[in-house]
Coordinates of C-alpha atoms and ligand atoms in Angstrom, one line a residue:
M1 CA 19.7 -51.0 27.4
P2 CA 21.4 -52.9 24.1
L3 CA 24.8 -53.1 23.9
A4 CA 26.7 -52.6 20.6
I5 CA 29.6 -54.7 19.7
P6 CA 31.8 -53.1 17.1
S7 CA 32.7 -55.6 14.4
G8 CA 36.3 -54.1 14.5
A9 CA 36.2 -53.3 10.7
A10 CA 35.6 -50.2 9.3
L11 CA 31.7 -50.3 9.8
G12 CA 29.4 -52.7 11.2
A13 CA 28.4 -53.9 15.0
D14 CA 26.3 -56.3 16.4
I15 CA 23.3 -55.1 18.8
D16 CA 23.0 -57.8 22.0
G17 CA 20.3 -57.6 24.6
V18 CA 17.3 -57.0 22.5
D19 CA 14.2 -58.4 21.2
L20 CA 13.2 -56.9 17.9
S21 CA 9.8 -59.1 18.2
Q22 CA 8.6 -56.4 20.9
P23 CA 8.5 -52.5 20.7
L24 CA 11.5 -50.7 21.4
S25 CA 11.4 -48.6 24.7
A26 CA 12.3 -45.1 23.6
A27 CA 15.4 -45.6 25.7
D28 CA 16.3 -49.1 23.6
Y29 CA 15.8 -47.1 20.5
G30 CA 17.9 -44.4 21.3
A31 CA 20.7 -46.3 22.0
I32 CA 20.1 -48.4 18.9
A33 CA 19.8 -45.3 16.6
R34 CA 22.9 -44.0 18.0
A35 CA 25.0 -47.1 17.6
W36 CA 23.4 -47.0 13.7
M37 CA 24.5 -43.7 13.5
D38 CA 28.4 -44.8 14.4
H39 CA 28.2 -48.3 12.8
L40 CA 26.1 -47.9 9.9
V41 CA 25.1 -51.4 9.4
L42 CA 23.6 -52.9 13.0
R43 CA 23.1 -56.8 13.1
F44 CA 20.7 -58.4 16.1
R45 CA 21.1 -62.3 16.0
G46 CA 18.6 -64.7 17.1
Q47 CA 15.4 -62.7 16.3
S48 CA 12.4 -64.6 15.3
L49 CA 9.7 -62.4 13.4
T50 CA 7.0 -62.3 11.9
D51 CA 6.4 -60.0 8.8
D52 CA 4.3 -57.6 10.7
Q53 CA 6.9 -57.8 13.5
L54 CA 9.5 -56.7 10.9
M55 CA 7.5 -53.6 9.4
A56 CA 7.0 -52.3 13.0
F57 CA 10.6 -52.7 14.1
S58 CA 11.8 -50.9 10.7
R59 CA 9.0 -48.3 11.3
N60 CA 10.6 -47.1 14.2
F61 CA 13.5 -45.2 11.7
G62 CA 11.2 -43.8 9.4
A63 CA 8.1 -44.8 6.6
L64 CA 8.7 -47.9 4.7
D65 CA 8.7 -47.6 0.8
R66 CA 7.1 -49.8 -1.2
N67 CA 8.8 -52.9 -3.0
P68 CA 11.0 -51.8 -5.4
R69 CA 10.0 -53.1 -9.1
H70 CA 11.4 -56.5 -10.3
A71 CA 13.6 -58.1 -13.2
K72 CA 11.0 -59.0 -16.3
S73 CA 12.5 -62.5 -15.8
E74 CA 11.3 -62.6 -12.6
M75 CA 8.2 -60.5 -12.6
R76 CA 5.4 -62.9 -14.2
Q77 CA 6.3 -65.7 -11.5
M78 CA 6.5 -63.7 -8.9
E79 CA 4.0 -64.3 -6.1
D80 CA 2.5 -61.6 -4.5
S81 CA 4.3 -60.3 -1.5
S82 CA 3.0 -58.1 0.9
D83 CA 3.4 -54.3 -0.3
Y84 CA 6.3 -53.2 2.3
V85 CA 8.1 -56.8 2.6
N86 CA 10.1 -57.7 -0.2
V87 CA 11.3 -61.6 -0.6
I88 CA 14.8 -61.7 -1.8
S89 CA 15.7 -65.4 -2.6
N90 CA 16.9 -68.0 -5.1
V91 CA 13.6 -70.9 -4.1
V92 CA 11.0 -71.7 -6.8
E93 CA 8.2 -73.6 -5.5
N94 CA 5.4 -75.0 -7.9
G95 CA 6.9 -73.6 -10.7
R96 CA 7.0 -69.7 -9.0
A97 CA 9.7 -68.1 -7.8
L98 CA 9.3 -66.4 -4.1
G99 CA 11.1 -63.4 -4.7
G100 CA 14.4 -61.6 -6.7
L101 CA 17.8 -61.9 -7.0
G102 CA 18.1 -65.3 -7.6
H103 CA 21.1 -66.9 -6.7
Y104 CA 23.6 -64.4 -8.7
E105 CA 26.2 -62.5 -7.5
A106 CA 24.8 -58.3 -6.3
K107 CA 27.8 -56.5 -7.3
W108 CA 28.6 -53.0 -4.9
H109 CA 25.4 -50.8 -4.8
S110 CA 23.5 -48.9 -2.9
D111 CA 20.1 -49.3 -2.5
M112 CA 17.6 -47.4 -5.6
S113 CA 19.8 -44.4 -5.8
Y114 CA 18.6 -44.1 -9.5
V115 CA 15.5 -42.5 -8.3
P116 CA 15.8 -38.9 -7.0
V117 CA 15.0 -39.8 -3.2
P118 CA 16.7 -42.8 -2.8
P119 CA 16.0 -45.1 0.7
M120 CA 17.7 -44.0 4.1
A121 CA 18.1 -47.8 4.9
S122 CA 17.3 -51.0 4.4
A123 CA 16.8 -54.1 6.7
L124 CA 17.1 -57.7 5.4
Y125 CA 16.2 -60.6 8.0
A126 CA 17.5 -64.4 7.2
L127 CA 14.9 -66.8 7.4
E128 CA 16.7 -69.8 5.4
I129 CA 20.7 -69.8 4.8
P130 CA 22.8 -71.9 2.4
P131 CA 25.2 -73.5 3.9
S132 CA 28.0 -71.8 1.6
G133 CA 28.0 -68.4 -0.6
G134 CA 25.2 -65.6 0.1
E135 CA 27.4 -63.6 2.4
T136 CA 26.5 -60.1 2.1
S137 CA 29.5 -57.1 2.4
F138 CA 29.5 -53.7 3.4
A139 CA 31.7 -50.9 2.4
N140 CA 32.0 -47.8 4.5
M141 CA 31.6 -44.3 2.3
Y142 CA 32.6 -41.9 5.0
T143 CA 36.0 -43.7 5.4
A144 CA 36.6 -44.0 1.5
Y145 CA 35.9 -40.2 1.2
E146 CA 38.2 -39.3 3.8
T147 CA 41.0 -41.7 3.1
L148 CA 40.9 -40.0 -0.6
P149 CA 43.9 -38.5 -2.3
A150 CA 43.4 -34.8 -2.4
E151 CA 43.4 -34.5 -5.7
L152 CA 40.8 -36.5 -6.1
K153 CA 38.8 -35.2 -3.5
E154 CA 39.2 -32.0 -5.3
R155 CA 38.8 -33.1 -8.5
I156 CA 34.9 -34.6 -7.4
A157 CA 34.0 -31.6 -5.3
G158 CA 30.7 -30.2 -7.3
L159 CA 30.8 -33.2 -9.5
T160 CA 27.5 -35.6 -10.3
C161 CA 26.7 -39.1 -11.4
V162 CA 24.1 -40.8 -13.6
H163 CA 23.0 -44.0 -11.2
D164 CA 22.0 -46.2 -13.9
S165 CA 17.9 -47.3 -13.4
S166 CA 18.0 -50.0 -16.2
L167 CA 19.1 -52.4 -14.5
N168 CA 19.0 -54.4 -11.2
S169 CA 22.0 -55.5 -8.6
V170 CA 22.4 -58.6 -10.0
G171 CA 22.3 -57.0 -13.7
Q172 CA 18.7 -58.0 -15.0
L173 CA 17.4 -55.9 -17.1
R174 CA 14.4 -54.0 -15.1
V175 CA 11.0 -53.8 -16.5
G176 CA 10.1 -50.9 -19.3
F177 CA 13.8 -50.5 -19.9
E178 CA 16.1 -51.1 -22.9
D179 CA 19.6 -51.9 -22.4
V180 CA 22.2 -49.1 -22.1
T181 CA 24.9 -48.7 -24.7
D182 CA 26.2 -45.4 -24.6
P183 CA 26.4 -44.6 -20.6
R184 CA 26.1 -40.7 -21.8
K185 CA 22.7 -41.7 -22.0
T186 CA 21.7 -43.9 -19.1
P187 CA 18.2 -43.7 -17.3
G188 CA 18.3 -42.6 -13.9
A189 CA 18.9 -40.0 -11.3
V190 CA 21.8 -37.6 -10.9
H191 CA 23.2 -37.2 -7.3
P192 CA 26.3 -35.4 -5.8
I193 CA 29.4 -37.9 -6.0
V194 CA 30.2 -36.6 -2.5
R195 CA 26.7 -36.2 -0.2
T196 CA 26.7 -34.9 3.2
H197 CA 24.8 -37.0 5.6
P198 CA 21.5 -35.5 7.0
I199 CA 21.8 -37.0 10.6
T200 CA 25.5 -37.0 10.8
G201 CA 26.5 -33.9 8.7
R202 CA 29.7 -35.6 7.2
P203 CA 30.5 -36.1 4.0
C204 CA 30.6 -39.5 2.2
L205 CA 30.8 -40.9 -1.1
F206 CA 28.2 -41.3 -2.5
L207 CA 28.8 -43.8 -5.6
G208 CA 25.3 -45.7 -5.9
R209 CA 26.3 -48.5 -8.8
R210 CA 29.0 -48.9 -11.1
R211 CA 27.4 -50.2 -14.5
N212 CA 26.4 -47.9 -17.4
A213 CA 27.7 -44.6 -14.4
Y214 CA 28.5 -41.4 -16.2
V215 CA 29.4 -38.1 -14.7
P216 CA 27.7 -35.2 -16.5
G217 CA 30.3 -33.0 -18.4
L218 CA 33.3 -35.3 -18.7
E219 CA 34.1 -36.8 -22.1
L220 CA 33.3 -40.1 -21.7
A221 CA 37.3 -41.5 -21.3
E222 CA 37.6 -39.1 -18.5
S223 CA 34.4 -40.3 -16.7
E224 CA 35.3 -43.7 -16.9
A225 CA 39.0 -43.1 -15.6
L226 CA 37.4 -41.4 -12.9
L227 CA 34.8 -43.6 -11.7
D228 CA 37.0 -46.6 -11.9
A229 CA 39.6 -44.1 -9.5
L230 CA 36.6 -43.6 -7.2
W231 CA 35.4 -47.4 -7.0
D232 CA 38.5 -49.0 -6.8
H233 CA 39.0 -46.3 -3.8
A234 CA 36.1 -47.3 -2.1
T235 CA 35.9 -50.8 -2.3
Q236 CA 39.0 -51.5 -0.9
A237 CA 39.1 -54.5 2.1
E238 CA 40.5 -51.8 4.7
H239 CA 36.8 -50.2 4.1
V240 CA 34.5 -53.4 3.7
W241 CA 32.9 -56.2 6.4
T242 CA 31.2 -58.6 5.3
Q243 CA 28.1 -60.4 6.9
T244 CA 28.4 -64.4 7.2
W245 CA 24.4 -64.6 7.7
Q246 CA 22.8 -67.2 10.4
V247 CA 19.3 -67.8 10.2
G248 CA 17.5 -65.3 12.9
D249 CA 20.1 -62.4 11.7
L250 CA 18.4 -59.2 11.2
V251 CA 20.8 -56.5 9.8
L252 CA 20.2 -52.8 9.3
W253 CA 22.2 -50.6 6.9
D254 CA 22.8 -47.0 6.4
N255 CA 21.8 -46.7 2.7
R256 CA 23.3 -43.0 2.4
A257 CA 26.7 -44.0 3.2
A258 CA 27.2 -47.5 2.8
L259 CA 27.3 -49.4 -0.1
H260 CA 26.4 -53.5 -0.6
R261 CA 27.5 -56.2 -2.2
R262 CA 26.4 -60.4 -2.0
E263 CA 28.2 -63.3 -3.1
E264 CA 26.6 -65.6 -5.3
F265 CA 25.5 -68.9 -4.0
A266 CA 24.5 -72.2 -5.5
G267 CA 21.4 -72.3 -7.1
S268 CA 20.4 -75.8 -5.3
T269 CA 20.9 -74.8 -2.2
R270 CA 17.7 -72.1 -0.8
R271 CA 18.4 -68.8 0.8
I272 CA 15.1 -66.9 2.0
M273 CA 15.2 -63.3 2.9
H274 CA 12.8 -60.9 3.9
R275 CA 13.2 -57.4 3.8
T276 CA 12.2 -53.8 4.2
Q277 CA 13.0 -50.3 3.1
I278 CA 12.9 -47.1 5.0
S279 CA 12.1 -43.9 2.8
G280 CA 15.0 -41.2 2.3
D281 CA 15.7 -37.6 1.5
R282 CA 16.7 -36.1 -1.3
P283 CA 21.1 -36.3 -1.4
F284 CA 22.9 -32.6 -1.0
Ligands
LIG301 C1 18.9 -56.0 -0.8 C2 20.7 -56.7 -0.9 C3 21.6 -58.0 -0.7 C4 21.6 -60.0 0.1 O1 18.2 -57.0 -0.6 O2 19.2 -55.2 -1.3 O3 20.9 -56.3 -2.1 O4 22.2 -60.2 0.9 N1 20.5 -57.7 -0.6 O5 20.4 -60.6 -0.4
LIG302 MN1 20.6 -53.8 -2.1

């Protein structure tokens, strides 16, 4: 039976004793699924996976999403990766980018929260890691909600927020979008600020992404101040755990109840990750 070893931070656990290249037994899957709900982010070290094995593992949790749209600047150079495995990399070979997001910082976000039915999870598997930088941090949005000052909790009850679809997590404009100059006109899905996790039934903050966010019905200045207060609270160190990558790490996160961000790293170094995304349900 795989063993979960909590990180000791607000979220995150290592799962030891499981080889993800092999099919999971029902008992192992059950133990992993329970640990996932308890810890939100699971790390499996020392794996050696083909894309097919990465997909097969990911499919234990649900149907896979097709690749998200890439930034305009990357689109032309992008090699065709498989429909369900997305490459996250800064490496350029023969003038073609292997994958998306470059070497830039990725600001706090929840994957594809700008669509009406965002993914429940993503799995990121490390094939090449730079000597420094590129760490990925996660923040627990259950504890962020639970520890909100009472007046903030009351203020956000029943409020929604627009999640910007124009920019990706490193701030690049997506294909087919214009720059947003007024957050009241931001394109993207509108979700409740507090969502109920469909499996655990627990409330959590669902902030998605800060840039161009807007709370419909509020004056712009009010919306900005409220969102700043929520984001400041939610991304405090007490809610965060940081993953320092090793080759062979697979990290699976619950995209409904955790945010993540990535540190930049030197563009002269190489980082190659393969990634799957698991379909979710409409936030409520
Ligand atoms: C992602 C992402 C972070 C990273 O794949 O969704 O945000 O560490 N990546 O590359
Ligand atoms: Mn992401």
